[in-house]
Amino acid sequence: MASLDYGVLNALNLINKNLGAAYETRGFNPFVDNFVLDKRLAAKLLAMKVEKRAIAPPEFLEKGQEEILRRIKNAKKRVLNIILALEKECAKEVNFEVLEVISYAQIADELLKNINLKNLSYEELLDLFQTISVLNPEYGKILTKIFDKRFSVQLAVQAFMEMCKQQEVVQGFKMDDKPAPLKTRKTLTRTAENIHESQKEDQFTF
Protein backbone atom coordinates (compact mmCIF):
# COMPACT_ATOMS: atom_id res chain seq x y z
CA MET A 1 0.00 0.00 0.00
CA ALA A 2 1.16 3.54 -0.79
CA SER A 3 2.12 5.94 1.97
CA LEU A 4 -0.74 7.19 4.10
CA ASP A 5 -2.50 10.41 3.25
CA TYR A 6 -3.20 11.89 6.66
CA GLY A 7 -5.95 14.10 5.31
CA VAL A 8 -7.83 10.99 4.19
CA LEU A 9 -7.00 9.17 7.42
CA ASN A 10 -8.16 12.02 9.64
CA ALA A 11 -11.37 12.54 7.65
CA LEU A 12 -12.27 8.86 7.89
CA ASN A 13 -11.44 8.80 11.59
CA LEU A 14 -13.72 11.78 12.16
CA ILE A 15 -16.56 9.82 10.56
CA ASN A 16 -15.79 6.56 12.35
CA LYS A 17 -12.59 5.06 13.75
CA ASN A 18 -13.23 1.78 11.92
CA LEU A 19 -13.02 3.62 8.60
CA GLY A 20 -9.63 5.02 9.52
CA ALA A 21 -8.45 1.55 10.52
CA ALA A 22 -9.72 0.13 7.21
CA TYR A 23 -7.71 2.78 5.35
CA GLU A 24 -4.55 2.00 7.30
CA THR A 25 -4.82 -1.77 6.92
CA ARG A 26 -6.57 -2.28 3.58
CA GLY A 27 -6.38 1.03 1.77
CA PHE A 28 -10.10 1.78 2.01
CA ASN A 29 -10.52 5.25 0.54
CA PRO A 30 -13.77 6.56 -0.99
CA PHE A 31 -12.25 9.97 -1.78
CA VAL A 32 -10.49 11.40 -4.84
CA ASP A 33 -6.73 11.07 -5.12
CA ASN A 34 -6.24 14.80 -4.52
CA PHE A 35 -8.65 14.90 -1.56
CA VAL A 36 -7.91 17.65 0.95
CA LEU A 37 -9.31 17.82 4.47
CA ASP A 38 -9.72 21.58 4.79
CA LYS A 39 -10.95 23.47 7.84
CA ARG A 40 -14.49 23.73 6.54
CA LEU A 41 -14.87 19.99 5.94
CA ALA A 42 -13.20 19.18 9.26
CA ALA A 43 -15.68 21.47 11.02
CA LYS A 44 -18.60 19.75 9.25
CA LEU A 45 -17.37 16.30 10.27
CA LEU A 46 -16.86 17.44 13.87
CA ALA A 47 -20.37 18.92 13.91
CA MET A 48 -21.70 15.65 12.54
CA LYS A 49 -20.37 13.80 15.58
CA VAL A 50 -22.58 16.03 17.73
CA GLU A 51 -25.59 16.07 15.41
CA LYS A 52 -25.91 12.31 15.23
CA ARG A 53 -26.67 12.14 18.95
CA ALA A 54 -30.04 13.70 18.17
CA ILE A 55 -30.97 10.80 15.87
CA ALA A 56 -33.43 8.55 17.70
CA PRO A 57 -32.67 4.82 17.90
CA PRO A 58 -34.27 2.91 15.02
CA GLU A 59 -37.22 0.65 15.68
CA PHE A 60 -35.38 -2.54 14.75
CA LEU A 61 -32.97 -2.19 17.68
CA GLU A 62 -35.91 -2.87 19.98
CA LYS A 63 -36.35 -6.32 18.46
CA GLY A 64 -34.85 -9.54 19.75
CA GLN A 65 -31.28 -10.48 18.86
CA GLU A 66 -32.34 -13.00 16.22
CA GLU A 67 -34.44 -10.39 14.41
CA ILE A 68 -31.68 -7.75 14.67
CA LEU A 69 -29.18 -10.22 13.25
CA ARG A 70 -31.46 -10.97 10.31
CA ARG A 71 -31.89 -7.26 9.60
CA ILE A 72 -28.15 -6.60 9.68
CA LYS A 73 -27.47 -9.49 7.30
CA ASN A 74 -30.14 -8.21 4.93
CA ALA A 75 -28.74 -4.68 5.17
CA LYS A 76 -25.29 -5.92 4.14
CA LYS A 77 -26.71 -7.59 1.04
CA ARG A 78 -28.89 -4.64 0.18
CA VAL A 79 -26.22 -1.94 0.39
CA LEU A 80 -23.85 -3.96 -1.76
CA ASN A 81 -26.57 -4.52 -4.35
CA ILE A 82 -27.24 -0.78 -4.36
CA ILE A 83 -23.56 -0.05 -4.96
CA LEU A 84 -23.36 -2.58 -7.78
CA ALA A 85 -26.48 -1.15 -9.44
CA LEU A 86 -25.18 2.42 -9.20
CA GLU A 87 -21.77 1.38 -10.53
CA LYS A 88 -23.56 -0.21 -13.47
CA GLU A 89 -25.22 3.14 -14.15
CA CYS A 90 -21.84 4.88 -14.07
CA ALA A 91 -20.46 2.30 -16.51
CA LYS A 92 -22.84 3.74 -19.09
CA GLU A 93 -21.92 7.35 -18.36
CA VAL A 94 -19.77 8.72 -15.54
CA ASN A 95 -21.87 11.00 -13.39
CA PHE A 96 -20.40 12.98 -10.49
CA GLU A 97 -23.61 12.97 -8.48
CA VAL A 98 -24.00 9.19 -8.80
CA LEU A 99 -20.36 8.70 -7.84
CA GLU A 100 -21.00 10.71 -4.69
CA VAL A 101 -23.84 8.36 -3.76
CA ILE A 102 -21.56 5.38 -4.41
CA SER A 103 -18.94 6.88 -2.11
CA TYR A 104 -21.56 7.41 0.60
CA ALA A 105 -22.87 3.85 0.18
CA GLN A 106 -19.34 2.44 0.28
CA ILE A 107 -18.83 4.08 3.66
CA ALA A 108 -22.06 2.48 4.91
CA ASP A 109 -20.92 -0.85 3.46
CA GLU A 110 -17.58 -0.61 5.23
CA LEU A 111 -19.25 0.20 8.54
CA LEU A 112 -21.56 -2.78 8.15
CA LYS A 113 -18.61 -5.05 7.43
CA ASN A 114 -17.20 -4.17 10.85
CA ILE A 115 -20.30 -5.30 12.73
CA ASN A 116 -19.52 -8.41 14.78
CA LEU A 117 -22.46 -10.69 14.02
CA LYS A 118 -21.46 -13.08 16.81
CA ASN A 119 -21.49 -10.37 19.45
CA LEU A 120 -23.94 -7.63 18.49
CA SER A 121 -23.48 -4.34 20.31
CA TYR A 122 -26.44 -1.98 20.73
CA GLU A 123 -24.13 1.02 21.00
CA GLU A 124 -22.21 0.06 17.86
CA LEU A 125 -25.39 -0.50 15.85
CA LEU A 126 -26.89 2.77 17.04
CA ASP A 127 -23.72 4.65 16.10
CA LEU A 128 -23.77 3.04 12.65
CA PHE A 129 -27.38 4.05 12.06
CA GLN A 130 -26.79 7.59 13.30
CA THR A 131 -23.67 7.97 11.15
CA ILE A 132 -25.48 6.87 8.00
CA SER A 133 -28.29 9.27 8.87
CA VAL A 134 -26.20 12.43 9.34
CA LEU A 135 -23.27 11.87 6.95
CA ASN A 136 -25.63 12.99 4.20
CA PRO A 137 -29.17 13.53 5.51
CA GLU A 138 -30.77 13.40 2.03
CA TYR A 139 -29.07 10.15 1.12
CA GLY A 140 -29.73 8.89 4.63
CA LYS A 141 -33.50 9.15 4.14
CA ILE A 142 -33.12 6.39 1.57
CA LEU A 143 -30.25 4.26 2.83
CA THR A 144 -31.38 3.90 6.44
CA LYS A 145 -34.34 1.93 5.03
CA ILE A 146 -32.01 -1.01 4.35
CA PHE A 147 -32.70 -2.11 7.93
CA ASP A 148 -36.47 -2.23 7.40
CA LYS A 149 -38.35 -5.47 7.03
CA ARG A 150 -39.82 -4.35 3.73
CA PHE A 151 -37.35 -2.97 1.25
CA SER A 152 -36.73 -2.82 -2.50
CA VAL A 153 -33.21 -2.33 -3.82
CA GLN A 154 -34.64 -1.36 -7.20
CA LEU A 155 -36.78 1.42 -5.72
CA ALA A 156 -33.86 2.69 -3.66
CA VAL A 157 -31.64 2.90 -6.74
CA GLN A 158 -34.40 4.67 -8.67
CA ALA A 159 -34.77 7.18 -5.83
CA PHE A 160 -31.01 7.84 -5.76
CA MET A 161 -30.92 8.30 -9.53
CA GLU A 162 -33.85 10.72 -9.41
CA MET A 163 -32.15 12.66 -6.64
CA CYS A 164 -28.97 12.87 -8.74
CA LYS A 165 -30.92 14.17 -11.74
CA GLN A 166 -32.45 16.88 -9.57
CA GLN A 167 -29.03 17.89 -8.26
CA GLU A 168 -27.73 18.25 -11.81
CA VAL A 169 -30.31 20.88 -12.70
CA VAL A 170 -30.03 22.96 -9.52
CA GLN A 171 -28.91 26.46 -10.49
CA GLY A 172 -26.08 28.15 -8.58
CA PHE A 173 -25.03 24.98 -6.74
CA LYS A 174 -21.73 25.58 -5.00
CA MET A 175 -19.14 22.84 -5.43
CA ASP A 176 -17.70 23.44 -1.96
CA ASP A 177 -21.12 22.68 -0.46
CA LYS A 178 -21.01 19.13 -1.79
CA PRO A 179 -19.86 16.14 0.24
CA ALA A 180 -16.22 15.17 -0.17
CA PRO A 181 -15.67 14.01 -3.77
CA LEU A 182 -14.64 10.49 -4.63
CA LYS A 183 -12.58 8.52 -7.05
CA THR A 184 -13.69 7.73 -10.55
CA ARG A 185 -15.54 4.44 -10.95
CA LYS A 186 -13.66 1.55 -9.38
CA THR A 187 -14.28 -2.18 -9.15
CA LEU A 188 -15.40 -3.64 -5.83
CA THR A 189 -13.30 -6.40 -4.33
CA ARG A 190 -16.42 -8.39 -3.61
CA THR A 191 -18.64 -9.88 -6.30
CA ALA A 192 -22.37 -10.02 -6.69
CA GLU A 193 -22.34 -13.75 -6.05
CA ASN A 194 -24.83 -14.85 -3.36
CA ILE A 195 -26.12 -11.33 -2.71
CA HIS A 196 -29.22 -11.28 -4.91
CA GLU A 197 -32.29 -10.07 -3.03
CA SER A 198 -35.60 -11.85 -3.59
CA GLN A 199 -37.74 -10.08 -6.15
CA LYS A 200 -40.74 -10.82 -3.93
CA GLU A 201 -39.68 -8.32 -1.27
CA ASP A 202 -42.33 -5.72 -0.59
CA GLN A 203 -41.80 -2.17 -1.72
CA PHE A 204 -41.14 0.65 0.71
CA THR A 205 -41.62 4.38 0.89
CA PHE A 206 -39.25 7.12 1.94
Tab-separated table of C-alpha atoms in Angstrom:
chain	number	residue	atom	x	y	z
A	1	MET	CA	0.000	0.000	0.000
A	2	ALA	CA	1.160	3.540	-0.794
A	3	SER	CA	2.118	5.943	1.971
A	4	LEU	CA	-0.741	7.187	4.104
A	5	ASP	CA	-2.498	10.412	3.252
A	6	TYR	CA	-3.201	11.888	6.662
A	7	GLY	CA	-5.953	14.103	5.314
A	8	VAL	CA	-7.834	10.995	4.189
A	9	LEU	CA	-7.001	9.173	7.416
A	10	ASN	CA	-8.160	12.018	9.639
A	11	ALA	CA	-11.373	12.541	7.651
A	12	LEU	CA	-12.265	8.858	7.887
A	13	ASN	CA	-11.445	8.799	11.594
A	14	LEU	CA	-13.723	11.781	12.160
A	15	ILE	CA	-16.560	9.824	10.564
A	16	ASN	CA	-15.791	6.558	12.348
A	17	LYS	CA	-12.594	5.057	13.747
A	18	ASN	CA	-13.231	1.776	11.921
A	19	LEU	CA	-13.024	3.619	8.602
A	20	GLY	CA	-9.627	5.015	9.525
A	21	ALA	CA	-8.455	1.550	10.521
A	22	ALA	CA	-9.720	0.131	7.212
A	23	TYR	CA	-7.714	2.778	5.346
A	24	GLU	CA	-4.548	2.001	7.304
A	25	THR	CA	-4.820	-1.772	6.921
A	26	ARG	CA	-6.569	-2.280	3.576
A	27	GLY	CA	-6.377	1.030	1.770
A	28	PHE	CA	-10.102	1.779	2.008
A	29	ASN	CA	-10.519	5.247	0.542
A	30	PRO	CA	-13.767	6.560	-0.994
A	31	PHE	CA	-12.253	9.969	-1.778
A	32	VAL	CA	-10.492	11.399	-4.843
A	33	ASP	CA	-6.726	11.066	-5.118
A	34	ASN	CA	-6.238	14.797	-4.517
A	35	PHE	CA	-8.651	14.904	-1.563
A	36	VAL	CA	-7.907	17.652	0.951
A	37	LEU	CA	-9.308	17.822	4.474
A	38	ASP	CA	-9.724	21.579	4.792
A	39	LYS	CA	-10.953	23.468	7.840
A	40	ARG	CA	-14.495	23.725	6.537
A	41	LEU	CA	-14.867	19.991	5.942
A	42	ALA	CA	-13.202	19.185	9.259
A	43	ALA	CA	-15.684	21.473	11.016
A	44	LYS	CA	-18.596	19.750	9.253
A	45	LEU	CA	-17.371	16.305	10.271
A	46	LEU	CA	-16.865	17.438	13.871
A	47	ALA	CA	-20.367	18.922	13.908
A	48	MET	CA	-21.700	15.649	12.542
A	49	LYS	CA	-20.369	13.800	15.581
A	50	VAL	CA	-22.576	16.030	17.734
A	51	GLU	CA	-25.590	16.074	15.414
A	52	LYS	CA	-25.908	12.314	15.234
A	53	ARG	CA	-26.666	12.136	18.951
A	54	ALA	CA	-30.042	13.700	18.166
A	55	ILE	CA	-30.973	10.796	15.871
A	56	ALA	CA	-33.425	8.547	17.702
A	57	PRO	CA	-32.668	4.817	17.898
A	58	PRO	CA	-34.268	2.908	15.017
A	59	GLU	CA	-37.223	0.655	15.683
A	60	PHE	CA	-35.380	-2.536	14.747
A	61	LEU	CA	-32.969	-2.185	17.678
A	62	GLU	CA	-35.914	-2.870	19.982
A	63	LYS	CA	-36.347	-6.318	18.461
A	64	GLY	CA	-34.851	-9.545	19.755
A	65	GLN	CA	-31.277	-10.478	18.863
A	66	GLU	CA	-32.340	-12.997	16.218
A	67	GLU	CA	-34.438	-10.386	14.409
A	68	ILE	CA	-31.682	-7.750	14.674
A	69	LEU	CA	-29.184	-10.225	13.254
A	70	ARG	CA	-31.458	-10.972	10.312
A	71	ARG	CA	-31.894	-7.264	9.600
A	72	ILE	CA	-28.153	-6.604	9.684
A	73	LYS	CA	-27.467	-9.492	7.303
A	74	ASN	CA	-30.144	-8.207	4.933
A	75	ALA	CA	-28.745	-4.676	5.174
A	76	LYS	CA	-25.295	-5.919	4.142
A	77	LYS	CA	-26.708	-7.590	1.043
A	78	ARG	CA	-28.885	-4.637	0.176
A	79	VAL	CA	-26.222	-1.939	0.392
A	80	LEU	CA	-23.850	-3.965	-1.764
A	81	ASN	CA	-26.571	-4.523	-4.352
A	82	ILE	CA	-27.240	-0.780	-4.356
A	83	ILE	CA	-23.556	-0.052	-4.957
A	84	LEU	CA	-23.363	-2.576	-7.782
A	85	ALA	CA	-26.479	-1.154	-9.436
A	86	LEU	CA	-25.185	2.420	-9.199
A	87	GLU	CA	-21.771	1.383	-10.532
A	88	LYS	CA	-23.562	-0.206	-13.471
A	89	GLU	CA	-25.225	3.144	-14.147
A	90	CYS	CA	-21.843	4.876	-14.074
A	91	ALA	CA	-20.457	2.304	-16.507
A	92	LYS	CA	-22.838	3.742	-19.089
A	93	GLU	CA	-21.920	7.352	-18.360
A	94	VAL	CA	-19.773	8.719	-15.543
A	95	ASN	CA	-21.872	11.004	-13.388
A	96	PHE	CA	-20.396	12.983	-10.489
A	97	GLU	CA	-23.613	12.966	-8.478
A	98	VAL	CA	-23.996	9.189	-8.802
A	99	LEU	CA	-20.364	8.699	-7.843
A	100	GLU	CA	-21.003	10.714	-4.689
A	101	VAL	CA	-23.837	8.361	-3.760
A	102	ILE	CA	-21.561	5.380	-4.413
A	103	SER	CA	-18.935	6.880	-2.108
A	104	TYR	CA	-21.556	7.406	0.602
A	105	ALA	CA	-22.874	3.850	0.179
A	106	GLN	CA	-19.341	2.440	0.280
A	107	ILE	CA	-18.826	4.080	3.663
A	108	ALA	CA	-22.057	2.482	4.907
A	109	ASP	CA	-20.923	-0.847	3.457
A	110	GLU	CA	-17.577	-0.613	5.230
A	111	LEU	CA	-19.251	0.199	8.542
A	112	LEU	CA	-21.563	-2.781	8.149
A	113	LYS	CA	-18.606	-5.050	7.430
A	114	ASN	CA	-17.198	-4.166	10.851
A	115	ILE	CA	-20.298	-5.302	12.734
A	116	ASN	CA	-19.517	-8.408	14.779
A	117	LEU	CA	-22.457	-10.690	14.021
A	118	LYS	CA	-21.456	-13.078	16.807
A	119	ASN	CA	-21.490	-10.368	19.445
A	120	LEU	CA	-23.944	-7.627	18.490
A	121	SER	CA	-23.482	-4.337	20.313
A	122	TYR	CA	-26.443	-1.978	20.732
A	123	GLU	CA	-24.130	1.023	20.996
A	124	GLU	CA	-22.211	0.064	17.859
A	125	LEU	CA	-25.388	-0.503	15.850
A	126	LEU	CA	-26.894	2.771	17.040
A	127	ASP	CA	-23.720	4.647	16.105
A	128	LEU	CA	-23.767	3.037	12.649
A	129	PHE	CA	-27.381	4.048	12.060
A	130	GLN	CA	-26.792	7.589	13.299
A	131	THR	CA	-23.665	7.974	11.153
A	132	ILE	CA	-25.475	6.871	7.999
A	133	SER	CA	-28.289	9.272	8.866
A	134	VAL	CA	-26.199	12.431	9.335
A	135	LEU	CA	-23.270	11.866	6.952
A	136	ASN	CA	-25.632	12.987	4.195
A	137	PRO	CA	-29.171	13.533	5.512
A	138	GLU	CA	-30.766	13.403	2.034
A	139	TYR	CA	-29.074	10.148	1.118
A	140	GLY	CA	-29.735	8.894	4.632
A	141	LYS	CA	-33.497	9.153	4.137
A	142	ILE	CA	-33.119	6.386	1.572
A	143	LEU	CA	-30.251	4.260	2.827
A	144	THR	CA	-31.378	3.897	6.437
A	145	LYS	CA	-34.337	1.931	5.033
A	146	ILE	CA	-32.007	-1.013	4.354
A	147	PHE	CA	-32.703	-2.114	7.926
A	148	ASP	CA	-36.469	-2.226	7.402
A	149	LYS	CA	-38.345	-5.468	7.033
A	150	ARG	CA	-39.825	-4.346	3.729
A	151	PHE	CA	-37.353	-2.972	1.245
A	152	SER	CA	-36.728	-2.818	-2.504
A	153	VAL	CA	-33.210	-2.331	-3.821
A	154	GLN	CA	-34.639	-1.363	-7.196
A	155	LEU	CA	-36.780	1.421	-5.722
A	156	ALA	CA	-33.857	2.690	-3.660
A	157	VAL	CA	-31.637	2.900	-6.743
A	158	GLN	CA	-34.397	4.666	-8.672
A	159	ALA	CA	-34.773	7.178	-5.826
A	160	PHE	CA	-31.013	7.841	-5.757
A	161	MET	CA	-30.922	8.298	-9.530
A	162	GLU	CA	-33.845	10.718	-9.412
A	163	MET	CA	-32.147	12.663	-6.639
A	164	CYS	CA	-28.973	12.872	-8.738
A	165	LYS	CA	-30.918	14.168	-11.736
A	166	GLN	CA	-32.453	16.878	-9.569
A	167	GLN	CA	-29.029	17.888	-8.257
A	168	GLU	CA	-27.725	18.245	-11.811
A	169	VAL	CA	-30.312	20.881	-12.704
A	170	VAL	CA	-30.034	22.960	-9.523
A	171	GLN	CA	-28.911	26.456	-10.489
A	172	GLY	CA	-26.085	28.154	-8.579
A	173	PHE	CA	-25.033	24.985	-6.744
A	174	LYS	CA	-21.727	25.577	-4.995
A	175	MET	CA	-19.145	22.836	-5.430
A	176	ASP	CA	-17.702	23.440	-1.961
A	177	ASP	CA	-21.119	22.676	-0.458
A	178	LYS	CA	-21.011	19.130	-1.792
A	179	PRO	CA	-19.863	16.139	0.242
A	180	ALA	CA	-16.216	15.168	-0.172
A	181	PRO	CA	-15.671	14.010	-3.766
A	182	LEU	CA	-14.638	10.495	-4.634
A	183	LYS	CA	-12.581	8.516	-7.046
A	184	THR	CA	-13.691	7.734	-10.552
A	185	ARG	CA	-15.545	4.437	-10.946
A	186	LYS	CA	-13.661	1.555	-9.380
A	187	THR	CA	-14.279	-2.181	-9.150
A	188	LEU	CA	-15.398	-3.637	-5.832
A	189	THR	CA	-13.296	-6.396	-4.329
A	190	ARG	CA	-16.421	-8.390	-3.610
A	191	THR	CA	-18.641	-9.882	-6.303
A	192	ALA	CA	-22.368	-10.023	-6.693
A	193	GLU	CA	-22.344	-13.752	-6.045
A	194	ASN	CA	-24.825	-14.846	-3.360
A	195	ILE	CA	-26.123	-11.327	-2.713
A	196	HIS	CA	-29.221	-11.284	-4.910
A	197	GLU	CA	-32.292	-10.066	-3.029
A	198	SER	CA	-35.600	-11.850	-3.589
A	199	GLN	CA	-37.744	-10.076	-6.153
A	200	LYS	CA	-40.741	-10.816	-3.926
A	201	GLU	CA	-39.678	-8.318	-1.267
A	202	ASP	CA	-42.333	-5.720	-0.591
A	203	GLN	CA	-41.803	-2.171	-1.718
A	204	PHE	CA	-41.143	0.647	0.715
A	205	THR	CA	-41.622	4.380	0.890
A	206	PHE	CA	-39.249	7.123	1.943
